[in-house]
Amino acid sequence: MKKKIITILIFIILGYILFKTCLLLYYKDLNNYATDYNKITIKDKKVTVDKSLANTKINNLNIYIPNGFVKQEKYTYIPKNESKNNFTSTINISKRIRCYEQTKNDDKRLQTINYDKLMKKNNINSERDLIKYYYTKRKNKNIFVSGNDIKMNYLSEICVKYSPLDTRTRNYYLSGDLNGLLNVSNNYYIISVYNKASDEYYSIGIYKNSNKKDYVELISDLEFNKIIKSIYFS
């Protein structure tokens, strides 16, 4: 009887190891990426919104567009007196899909992972929270990690890799009155914000071609701060 119990225990242990090994292999991103995402650092930036700054409304997004810019296309602004084929700066505003949905059609794991339920279970409310999970809460990949943590590791890793995060930019978590991310380089800003009320994301890209000989600085640090402080949803 004792020998039978030991045999059963061995089969249970081997079955557990086999199951966890298969789960770890299944939820493994096999793609190669140019960026080493483990080297990225992200700081916190608390934003206090001043609604009086906003002078433009796109759907339910309110934002400040500097006076030197005019609408070129539906959600694109360029300096006035410049043409769409030859401009030195631009502000692009767009609604976008979630980071983990960008590759969903080609990823069977994302199609079956039930990410809405998984995120709710782990108190993850937005992309920002998912990226924070990757950098602060993810568990080492081994057979002793729970199935929940294996799935969360995979989902958060995919979100990081399909976000604007880069080792060449300064990266920030937006908190306070905004929920999102900010990526800053010498020539561009990317603001990603989440509207919880409508469960939707917007991307605001501000690009400056400072190498052009006719470039004029229209978006100073002061103007950029006005832009980010003006963003709110109504």
Coordinates of N, CA and C in Angstrom, one line a residue:
M1 N 0.8 -1.2 0.0 CA 0.0 0.0 0.0 C 0.9 1.3 0.0
K2 N 1.9 1.2 0.8 CA 2.8 2.4 0.9 C 3.5 2.6 -0.4
K3 N 3.9 1.5 -1.1 CA 4.6 1.6 -2.4 C 3.6 2.2 -3.4
K4 N 2.4 1.8 -3.3 CA 1.4 2.3 -4.3 C 1.2 3.8 -4.1
I5 N 1.1 4.3 -2.8 CA 1.0 5.7 -2.5 C 2.2 6.5 -3.1
I6 N 3.4 6.0 -2.9 CA 4.6 6.6 -3.3 C 4.6 6.7 -4.9
T7 N 4.1 5.7 -5.5 CA 4.0 5.7 -7.0 C 3.1 6.7 -7.5
I8 N 1.9 6.8 -6.8 CA 0.9 7.8 -7.2 C 1.5 9.2 -7.0
L9 N 2.2 9.4 -5.9 CA 2.8 10.8 -5.6 C 3.8 11.1 -6.7
I10 N 4.6 10.1 -7.1 CA 5.6 10.4 -8.1 C 4.9 10.8 -9.4
F11 N 3.8 10.1 -9.8 CA 3.1 10.4 -11.0 C 2.5 11.8 -10.9
I12 N 2.0 12.2 -9.7 CA 1.4 13.5 -9.6 C 2.5 14.6 -9.7
I13 N 3.6 14.3 -9.1 CA 4.7 15.3 -9.2 C 5.2 15.4 -10.7
L14 N 5.4 14.3 -11.3 CA 5.8 14.3 -12.7 C 4.8 15.0 -13.6
G15 N 3.5 14.7 -13.3 CA 2.4 15.4 -14.1 C 2.4 16.9 -13.9
Y16 N 2.7 17.3 -12.6 CA 2.7 18.7 -12.3 C 3.9 19.4 -13.1
I17 N 5.1 18.8 -13.0 CA 6.2 19.3 -13.7 C 6.0 19.4 -15.2
L18 N 5.4 18.3 -15.8 CA 5.1 18.3 -17.2 C 4.2 19.4 -17.6
F19 N 3.1 19.6 -16.8 CA 2.1 20.6 -17.0 C 2.7 22.0 -17.0
K20 N 3.5 22.3 -15.9 CA 4.1 23.6 -15.8 C 5.1 23.9 -16.9
T21 N 5.9 22.8 -17.3 CA 6.8 23.0 -18.3 C 6.1 23.4 -19.6
C22 N 5.1 22.7 -19.9 CA 4.3 22.9 -21.2 C 3.7 24.4 -21.1
L23 N 3.2 24.8 -19.9 CA 2.6 26.1 -19.8 C 3.7 27.2 -20.0
L24 N 4.9 27.0 -19.4 CA 6.0 27.9 -19.6 C 6.4 28.0 -21.0
L25 N 6.5 26.9 -21.7 CA 6.9 26.9 -23.1 C 5.8 27.5 -24.0
Y26 N 4.5 27.3 -23.7 CA 3.4 27.8 -24.5 C 3.4 29.4 -24.4
Y27 N 3.5 29.9 -23.1 CA 3.5 31.3 -22.9 C 4.9 31.9 -22.9
K28 N 5.6 31.7 -24.0 CA 6.9 32.2 -24.2 C 7.0 32.9 -25.6
D29 N 7.4 34.2 -25.5 CA 7.5 35.0 -26.8 C 8.8 34.6 -27.5
L30 N 8.6 34.0 -28.7 CA 9.8 33.5 -29.5 C 10.3 34.5 -30.4
N31 N 9.7 35.7 -30.5 CA 10.2 36.7 -31.4 C 11.5 37.4 -30.9
N32 N 12.3 37.9 -31.8 CA 13.5 38.6 -31.4 C 13.3 40.1 -31.5
Y33 N 13.7 40.9 -30.6 CA 13.5 42.3 -30.6 C 14.9 43.0 -30.5
A34 N 14.9 44.2 -31.2 CA 16.2 44.9 -31.2 C 16.5 45.6 -29.9
T35 N 15.4 45.9 -29.1 CA 15.6 46.6 -27.9 C 15.7 45.6 -26.7
D36 N 16.6 45.9 -25.8 CA 16.6 45.1 -24.5 C 15.7 45.8 -23.5
Y37 N 14.5 45.3 -23.4 CA 13.5 45.9 -22.6 C 13.8 45.9 -21.1
N38 N 14.7 45.0 -20.7 CA 15.1 44.9 -19.3 C 16.0 46.0 -18.9
K39 N 16.5 46.8 -19.8 CA 17.4 47.9 -19.5 C 16.7 49.2 -19.5
I40 N 15.4 49.2 -19.8 CA 14.6 50.4 -19.8 C 14.3 50.9 -18.3
T41 N 14.4 52.1 -18.1 CA 14.0 52.7 -16.8 C 12.8 53.6 -17.0
I42 N 11.9 53.6 -16.1 CA 10.7 54.4 -16.2 C 10.5 55.2 -14.9
K43 N 10.4 56.5 -15.0 CA 10.2 57.3 -13.8 C 8.7 57.7 -13.7
D44 N 8.3 58.3 -12.6 CA 7.0 58.7 -12.4 C 6.8 60.2 -12.7
K45 N 5.7 60.6 -13.3 CA 5.4 62.0 -13.6 C 4.0 62.2 -13.2
K46 N 3.8 63.0 -12.2 CA 2.4 63.3 -11.7 C 1.9 64.6 -12.5
V47 N 0.7 64.5 -13.1 CA 0.2 65.6 -13.9 C -1.1 66.1 -13.2
T48 N -1.1 67.4 -13.0 CA -2.3 68.1 -12.5 C -2.9 68.9 -13.7
V49 N -4.0 68.5 -14.1 CA -4.6 69.1 -15.3 C -5.3 70.5 -15.0
D50 N -5.0 71.4 -16.0 CA -5.7 72.7 -16.0 C -6.6 72.8 -17.2
K51 N -7.9 72.5 -17.0 CA -8.8 72.4 -18.1 C -9.0 73.7 -18.9
S52 N -8.6 74.8 -18.3 CA -8.8 76.1 -19.0 C -7.8 76.3 -20.1
L53 N -6.7 75.4 -20.1 CA -5.7 75.5 -21.2 C -6.2 74.9 -22.5
A54 N -7.1 73.9 -22.4 CA -7.5 73.2 -23.6 C -8.2 74.2 -24.6
N55 N -7.9 74.1 -25.9 CA -8.6 74.9 -26.9 C -9.0 74.1 -28.1
T56 N -8.9 72.8 -28.0 CA -9.3 71.9 -29.1 C -10.0 70.7 -28.5
K57 N -11.0 70.2 -29.2 CA -11.7 69.0 -28.8 C -11.8 68.0 -30.0
I58 N -11.3 66.8 -29.7 CA -11.3 65.7 -30.7 C -12.1 64.5 -30.1
N59 N -13.3 64.2 -30.6 CA -14.2 63.3 -29.9 C -14.4 63.7 -28.5
N60 N -14.0 62.9 -27.5 CA -14.1 63.4 -26.1 C -12.8 63.8 -25.5
L61 N -11.7 63.9 -26.3 CA -10.4 64.4 -25.8 C -10.3 65.9 -26.0
N62 N -9.9 66.5 -24.9 CA -9.7 68.0 -24.9 C -8.2 68.2 -24.8
I63 N -7.6 69.2 -25.5 CA -6.2 69.4 -25.5 C -5.9 70.8 -26.0
Y64 N -4.7 71.2 -25.6 CA -4.2 72.5 -26.1 C -3.3 72.4 -27.3
I65 N -3.6 73.1 -28.4 CA -2.8 73.1 -29.6 C -2.2 74.5 -29.7
P66 N -0.9 74.6 -29.7 CA -0.3 76.0 -29.7 C -0.8 76.8 -30.9
N67 N -0.8 78.1 -30.7 CA -1.4 79.0 -31.7 C -0.6 79.0 -33.0
G68 N 0.6 78.6 -33.0 CA 1.4 78.6 -34.3 C 1.0 77.4 -35.2
F69 N 0.1 76.5 -34.8 CA -0.3 75.3 -35.5 C -1.7 75.5 -36.1
V70 N -1.9 74.9 -37.3 CA -3.2 74.8 -37.9 C -3.5 73.3 -38.3
K71 N -4.8 73.0 -38.4 CA -5.2 71.7 -38.7 C -4.9 71.4 -40.2
Q72 N -4.1 70.3 -40.5 CA -3.8 70.0 -41.8 C -4.8 68.9 -42.3
E73 N -4.9 67.9 -41.5 CA -5.9 66.8 -41.7 C -6.7 66.6 -40.5
K74 N -7.5 65.5 -40.5 CA -8.5 65.3 -39.4 C -7.9 65.5 -38.0
Y75 N -6.7 64.8 -37.8 CA -6.1 64.8 -36.4 C -4.7 65.2 -36.5
T76 N -4.3 66.0 -37.5 CA -2.9 66.4 -37.7 C -2.8 67.9 -37.8
Y77 N -1.8 68.4 -37.0 CA -1.6 69.9 -37.0 C -0.1 70.1 -37.4
I78 N 0.1 71.2 -38.2 CA 1.4 71.6 -38.6 C 1.5 73.1 -38.5
P79 N 2.7 73.6 -38.5 CA 2.9 75.1 -38.4 C 2.2 75.8 -39.6
K80 N 1.5 76.9 -39.2 CA 0.8 77.6 -40.3 C 1.9 78.2 -41.3
N81 N 1.5 78.3 -42.5 CA 2.4 78.8 -43.6 C 3.3 77.7 -44.1
E82 N 3.2 76.5 -43.5 CA 4.0 75.3 -44.0 C 3.0 74.3 -44.7
S83 N 3.5 73.6 -45.7 CA 2.7 72.7 -46.4 C 2.8 71.2 -45.9
K84 N 1.9 70.4 -46.2 CA 1.8 69.0 -45.7 C 3.0 68.2 -46.2
N85 N 3.6 68.7 -47.3 CA 4.8 67.9 -47.9 C 6.1 68.5 -47.4
N86 N 6.1 69.6 -46.7 CA 7.3 70.2 -46.2 C 7.1 71.0 -44.9
F87 N 7.0 70.2 -43.8 CA 6.8 70.9 -42.6 C 7.9 70.6 -41.6
T88 N 8.1 71.4 -40.6 CA 9.2 71.3 -39.7 C 8.7 70.6 -38.3
S89 N 7.4 70.7 -38.0 CA 6.9 70.2 -36.8 C 5.5 69.7 -37.1
T90 N 5.1 68.7 -36.3 CA 3.7 68.2 -36.4 C 3.2 67.7 -35.1
I91 N 1.9 67.8 -34.9 CA 1.2 67.2 -33.8 C 0.2 66.2 -34.3
N92 N 0.3 64.9 -34.0 CA -0.6 63.9 -34.5 C -1.4 63.3 -33.3
I93 N -2.7 63.3 -33.4 CA -3.6 62.8 -32.4 C -4.4 61.6 -33.0
S94 N -4.4 60.5 -32.3 CA -5.1 59.3 -32.8 C -5.6 58.4 -31.7
K95 N -6.8 57.9 -32.0 CA -7.3 56.8 -31.1 C -6.6 55.5 -31.5
R96 N -6.3 54.7 -30.6 CA -5.6 53.5 -31.0 C -6.0 52.3 -30.2
I97 N -5.7 51.1 -30.7 CA -6.1 49.9 -30.0 C -5.1 49.6 -28.8
R98 N -5.4 48.7 -28.0 CA -4.6 48.3 -26.8 C -3.3 47.7 -27.3
C99 N -2.2 47.8 -26.5 CA -0.9 47.2 -26.9 C -1.0 45.7 -27.1
Y100 N -1.8 45.0 -26.3 CA -1.8 43.6 -26.4 C -2.8 43.1 -27.5
E101 N -3.5 44.0 -28.1 CA -4.4 43.7 -29.2 C -3.7 43.9 -30.6
Q102 N -2.6 44.5 -30.6 CA -1.9 44.9 -31.9 C -1.4 43.6 -32.6
T103 N -1.2 42.6 -31.9 CA -0.7 41.3 -32.5 C -1.6 40.2 -32.3
K104 N -2.8 40.5 -31.7 CA -3.8 39.4 -31.3 C -4.2 38.5 -32.5
N105 N -4.4 39.0 -33.7 CA -4.8 38.2 -34.8 C -3.8 37.2 -35.2
D106 N -2.5 37.4 -34.9 CA -1.5 36.4 -35.2 C -1.0 35.6 -34.0
D107 N -1.6 35.8 -32.9 CA -1.1 35.2 -31.6 C -2.3 34.4 -31.0
K108 N -2.2 33.1 -31.1 CA -3.3 32.2 -30.6 C -3.3 32.3 -29.0
R109 N -2.2 32.6 -28.4 CA -2.2 32.7 -26.9 C -3.0 33.9 -26.5
L110 N -2.9 35.0 -27.2 CA -3.6 36.2 -26.8 C -5.1 36.0 -27.1
Q111 N -5.4 35.2 -28.1 CA -6.8 34.9 -28.4 C -7.5 34.0 -27.4
T112 N -6.7 33.3 -26.6 CA -7.3 32.4 -25.6 C -7.0 32.7 -24.2
I113 N -6.2 33.8 -24.0 CA -5.8 34.1 -22.6 C -6.8 34.7 -21.8
N114 N -7.9 35.3 -22.4 CA -9.0 36.0 -21.7 C -8.4 37.2 -20.9
Y115 N -7.7 38.1 -21.6 CA -6.9 39.1 -20.9 C -7.8 40.1 -20.0
D116 N -9.1 40.3 -20.4 CA -9.9 41.2 -19.6 C -10.2 40.6 -18.2
K117 N -10.5 39.3 -18.2 CA -10.7 38.6 -16.9 C -9.4 38.5 -16.1
L118 N -8.3 38.2 -16.8 CA -6.9 38.1 -16.2 C -6.5 39.4 -15.5
M119 N -6.7 40.6 -16.3 CA -6.4 41.9 -15.7 C -7.2 42.2 -14.5
K120 N -8.5 42.0 -14.6 CA -9.4 42.3 -13.5 C -9.0 41.5 -12.3
K121 N -8.7 40.2 -12.5 CA -8.3 39.4 -11.3 C -7.1 39.9 -10.6
N122 N -6.1 40.5 -11.4 CA -4.9 41.0 -10.8 C -4.9 42.5 -10.6
N123 N -6.1 43.1 -10.6 CA -6.2 44.6 -10.3 C -5.4 45.4 -11.3
I124 N -5.4 45.1 -12.6 CA -4.7 45.8 -13.6 C -5.8 46.6 -14.4
N125 N -5.7 47.9 -14.4 CA -6.8 48.7 -15.0 C -6.4 49.3 -16.4
S126 N -5.2 49.3 -16.7 CA -4.8 50.0 -17.9 C -3.4 49.5 -18.4
E127 N -3.0 49.9 -19.6 CA -1.7 49.6 -20.1 C -0.6 50.0 -19.1
R128 N -0.7 51.2 -18.5 CA 0.3 51.6 -17.6 C 0.5 50.6 -16.5
D129 N -0.6 50.1 -15.9 CA -0.6 49.2 -14.8 C 0.1 47.9 -15.3
L130 N -0.2 47.5 -16.5 CA 0.3 46.2 -17.1 C 1.9 46.4 -17.2
I131 N 2.3 47.5 -17.7 CA 3.7 47.8 -17.8 C 4.4 47.8 -16.5
K132 N 3.8 48.5 -15.5 CA 4.3 48.5 -14.1 C 4.4 47.1 -13.6
Y133 N 3.5 46.2 -13.9 CA 3.5 44.8 -13.5 C 4.8 44.2 -14.0
Y134 N 5.1 44.4 -15.3 CA 6.3 43.8 -15.9 C 7.5 44.2 -15.2
Y135 N 7.6 45.5 -14.8 CA 8.9 45.9 -14.2 C 9.0 45.8 -12.7
T136 N 7.8 45.6 -12.1 CA 7.9 45.5 -10.6 C 7.3 44.2 -10.0
K137 N 6.5 43.5 -10.7 CA 5.8 42.3 -10.0 C 6.0 41.0 -10.8
R138 N 6.5 41.0 -12.0 CA 6.6 39.7 -12.7 C 7.5 38.7 -11.9
K139 N 7.2 37.5 -12.1 CA 7.9 36.4 -11.4 C 8.9 35.8 -12.3
N140 N 9.9 35.2 -11.7 CA 10.9 34.4 -12.5 C 10.2 33.2 -13.1
K141 N 10.6 32.9 -14.3 CA 10.0 31.8 -15.0 C 10.5 30.5 -14.5
N142 N 9.7 29.7 -13.8 CA 10.1 28.4 -13.4 C 8.8 27.6 -13.0
I143 N 8.9 26.3 -12.8 CA 7.7 25.5 -12.6 C 7.0 25.8 -11.3
F144 N 7.5 26.5 -10.4 CA 6.9 26.8 -9.2 C 6.0 28.1 -9.3
V145 N 6.1 28.8 -10.4 CA 5.2 30.0 -10.6 C 3.8 29.5 -10.9
S146 N 2.8 30.2 -10.4 CA 1.4 29.9 -10.7 C 1.1 30.1 -12.1
G147 N 0.0 29.4 -12.6 CA -0.5 29.6 -13.9 C -0.9 31.1 -14.2
N148 N -1.5 31.7 -13.1 CA -1.9 33.1 -13.2 C -0.7 34.0 -13.5
D149 N 0.4 33.7 -12.8 CA 1.6 34.6 -12.9 C 2.3 34.3 -14.3
I150 N 2.3 33.1 -14.8 CA 2.8 32.8 -16.1 C 2.1 33.6 -17.2
K151 N 0.8 33.6 -17.1 CA 0.0 34.3 -18.1 C 0.2 35.8 -17.9
M152 N 0.3 36.3 -16.7 CA 0.5 37.8 -16.5 C 1.9 38.2 -17.0
N153 N 2.9 37.3 -16.8 CA 4.2 37.6 -17.3 C 4.2 37.8 -18.8
Y154 N 3.4 36.9 -19.5 CA 3.4 36.9 -20.9 C 2.6 38.1 -21.4
L155 N 1.5 38.4 -20.8 CA 0.7 39.5 -21.2 C 1.4 40.9 -21.0
S156 N 2.0 41.0 -19.9 CA 2.7 42.3 -19.6 C 4.0 42.4 -20.5
E157 N 4.6 41.3 -20.8 CA 5.8 41.4 -21.7 C 5.4 41.8 -23.1
I158 N 4.3 41.3 -23.6 CA 3.8 41.6 -24.9 C 3.5 43.1 -24.9
C159 N 2.8 43.6 -23.8 CA 2.5 45.0 -23.8 C 3.7 45.9 -23.8
V160 N 4.7 45.6 -23.1 CA 6.0 46.3 -23.1 C 6.6 46.4 -24.5
K161 N 6.6 45.3 -25.1 CA 7.3 45.2 -26.4 C 6.5 45.9 -27.6
Y162 N 5.2 46.1 -27.3 CA 4.4 46.8 -28.3 C 4.0 48.2 -27.9
S163 N 4.8 48.7 -27.0 CA 4.6 50.1 -26.5 C 5.7 51.0 -27.1
P164 N 5.6 52.3 -26.8 CA 6.7 53.2 -27.4 C 7.9 53.2 -26.5
L165 N 8.0 52.3 -25.5 CA 9.2 52.3 -24.6 C 10.5 52.0 -25.4
D166 N 11.5 52.7 -25.1 CA 12.8 52.6 -25.8 C 13.9 53.0 -24.9
T167 N 15.1 52.3 -25.0 CA 16.2 52.6 -24.2 C 16.8 54.0 -24.6
R168 N 16.4 54.5 -25.8 CA 17.0 55.8 -26.2 C 16.1 57.0 -25.8
T169 N 15.0 56.7 -25.1 CA 14.1 57.8 -24.7 C 14.0 57.9 -23.2
R170 N 13.5 59.0 -22.7 CA 13.2 59.2 -21.3 C 11.7 58.7 -21.2
N171 N 11.5 57.8 -20.3 CA 10.2 57.2 -20.1 C 9.6 57.5 -18.8
Y172 N 8.3 57.8 -18.8 CA 7.6 58.2 -17.6 C 6.2 57.5 -17.5
Y173 N 5.8 57.1 -16.3 CA 4.5 56.7 -16.0 C 3.7 58.0 -15.7
L174 N 2.6 58.2 -16.3 CA 1.8 59.4 -16.0 C 0.7 59.0 -14.9
S175 N 0.7 59.9 -13.9 CA -0.3 59.6 -12.8 C -0.9 60.9 -12.4
G176 N -1.7 60.9 -11.4 CA -2.4 62.1 -11.0 C -3.7 62.2 -11.8
D177 N -3.9 63.3 -12.6 CA -5.1 63.4 -13.4 C -5.0 62.7 -14.7
L178 N -3.9 62.1 -15.1 CA -3.7 61.4 -16.3 C -3.2 60.0 -16.0
N179 N -3.7 59.0 -16.8 CA -3.3 57.6 -16.7 C -2.7 57.2 -18.0
G180 N -1.4 57.0 -18.0 CA -0.7 56.7 -19.3 C 0.8 56.7 -19.2
L181 N 1.4 56.9 -20.4 CA 2.9 56.9 -20.5 C 3.3 58.1 -21.2
L182 N 4.6 58.5 -21.0 CA 5.2 59.6 -21.7 C 6.6 59.2 -22.2
N183 N 6.9 59.3 -23.4 CA 8.2 59.0 -24.0 C 8.8 60.3 -24.6
V184 N 10.0 60.6 -24.2 CA 10.6 61.9 -24.7 C 12.0 61.6 -25.2
S185 N 12.2 62.2 -26.4 CA 13.6 62.2 -27.0 C 13.9 63.7 -27.4
N186 N 15.0 63.9 -28.1 CA 15.4 65.2 -28.5 C 14.4 65.8 -29.5
N187 N 13.8 64.9 -30.3 CA 13.0 65.4 -31.4 C 11.5 65.0 -31.4
Y188 N 11.1 64.3 -30.3 CA 9.7 64.0 -30.3 C 9.3 63.7 -28.8
Y189 N 8.0 63.8 -28.7 CA 7.3 63.4 -27.5 C 6.1 62.5 -27.9
I190 N 5.9 61.4 -27.2 CA 4.7 60.5 -27.4 C 4.0 60.4 -26.1
I191 N 2.8 60.9 -26.1 CA 1.9 60.9 -24.9 C 0.8 59.8 -25.1
S192 N 0.8 58.8 -24.3 CA -0.3 57.8 -24.4 C -1.2 57.9 -23.2
V193 N -2.4 58.1 -23.4 CA -3.4 58.4 -22.3 C -4.6 57.5 -22.4
Y194 N -5.1 57.1 -21.3 CA -6.2 56.2 -21.2 C -7.5 56.9 -20.6
N195 N -8.6 56.7 -21.3 CA -9.8 57.3 -20.9 C -10.6 56.1 -20.3
K196 N -10.7 56.0 -18.9 CA -11.3 54.9 -18.3 C -12.8 54.9 -18.5
A197 N -13.4 56.1 -18.6 CA -14.9 56.2 -18.7 C -15.3 55.5 -20.0
S198 N -14.6 55.6 -21.1 CA -14.9 55.0 -22.4 C -14.0 53.8 -22.7
D199 N -13.1 53.5 -21.9 CA -12.2 52.4 -22.1 C -11.5 52.5 -23.4
E200 N -10.8 53.6 -23.6 CA -10.2 53.8 -24.9 C -8.9 54.5 -24.7
Y201 N -8.0 54.4 -25.7 CA -6.6 55.0 -25.6 C -6.4 56.0 -26.7
Y202 N -5.7 57.0 -26.4 CA -5.3 58.0 -27.4 C -3.8 58.2 -27.4
S203 N -3.2 58.4 -28.5 CA -1.8 58.6 -28.7 C -1.6 60.0 -29.3
I204 N -0.8 60.8 -28.6 CA -0.5 62.2 -29.1 C 1.0 62.2 -29.4
G205 N 1.3 62.3 -30.6 CA 2.7 62.4 -31.1 C 3.1 63.8 -31.5
I206 N 4.2 64.3 -30.9 CA 4.7 65.6 -31.2 C 6.1 65.5 -31.8
Y207 N 6.3 65.8 -33.0 CA 7.5 65.6 -33.7 C 8.2 66.9 -34.2
K208 N 9.5 67.0 -34.0 CA 10.2 68.2 -34.4 C 11.4 67.9 -35.3
N209 N 11.3 68.4 -36.6 CA 12.4 68.2 -37.5 C 13.4 69.3 -37.4
S210 N 14.2 69.3 -36.3 CA 15.1 70.5 -36.0 C 16.3 70.6 -36.9
N211 N 16.5 69.5 -37.8 CA 17.6 69.6 -38.7 C 17.3 70.4 -39.9
K212 N 16.1 70.7 -40.2 CA 15.7 71.5 -41.4 C 16.2 73.0 -41.1
K213 N 16.8 73.6 -42.2 CA 17.4 74.9 -42.0 C 16.3 76.0 -41.7
D214 N 15.1 75.7 -42.1 CA 14.0 76.7 -41.8 C 13.2 76.4 -40.5
Y215 N 13.8 75.5 -39.7 CA 13.1 75.1 -38.5 C 13.0 76.3 -37.5
V216 N 11.8 76.4 -36.9 CA 11.6 77.4 -35.9 C 11.0 76.7 -34.7
E217 N 11.6 76.9 -33.5 CA 11.1 76.2 -32.3 C 9.7 76.8 -31.9
L218 N 8.7 75.9 -32.1 CA 7.3 76.3 -31.8 C 6.8 75.6 -30.5
I219 N 7.5 74.5 -30.2 CA 7.1 73.7 -29.0 C 8.3 73.6 -28.1
S220 N 8.3 74.7 -27.3 CA 9.3 74.7 -26.2 C 8.9 73.8 -25.0
D221 N 9.7 73.7 -24.0 CA 9.4 72.9 -22.9 C 8.1 73.5 -22.2
L222 N 8.0 74.9 -22.2 CA 6.9 75.5 -21.7 C 5.6 75.2 -22.4
E223 N 5.7 75.2 -23.8 CA 4.5 74.8 -24.6 C 4.1 73.4 -24.4
F224 N 5.1 72.5 -24.3 CA 4.8 71.1 -24.1 C 4.1 70.9 -22.8
N225 N 4.6 71.5 -21.7 CA 4.0 71.4 -20.4 C 2.5 71.9 -20.4
K226 N 2.2 72.9 -21.2 CA 0.9 73.3 -21.4 C 0.0 72.3 -22.1
I227 N 0.6 71.6 -23.1 CA -0.1 70.6 -23.8 C -0.5 69.5 -22.9
I228 N 0.5 68.9 -22.2 CA 0.2 67.8 -21.3 C -0.7 68.1 -20.2
K229 N -0.6 69.3 -19.7 CA -1.5 69.7 -18.5 C -2.9 70.0 -19.0
S230 N -3.1 70.2 -20.3 CA -4.4 70.5 -20.8 C -5.3 69.3 -21.1
I231 N -4.7 68.1 -21.1 CA -5.4 66.9 -21.6 C -6.4 66.5 -20.6
Y232 N -7.7 66.4 -21.0 CA -8.7 65.7 -20.2 C -9.8 65.2 -21.1
F233 N -10.7 64.3 -20.5 CA -11.8 63.8 -21.3 C -13.1 64.3 -20.8
S234 N -14.0 64.5 -21.7 CA -15.3 65.0 -21.3 C -16.4 64.2 -22.0

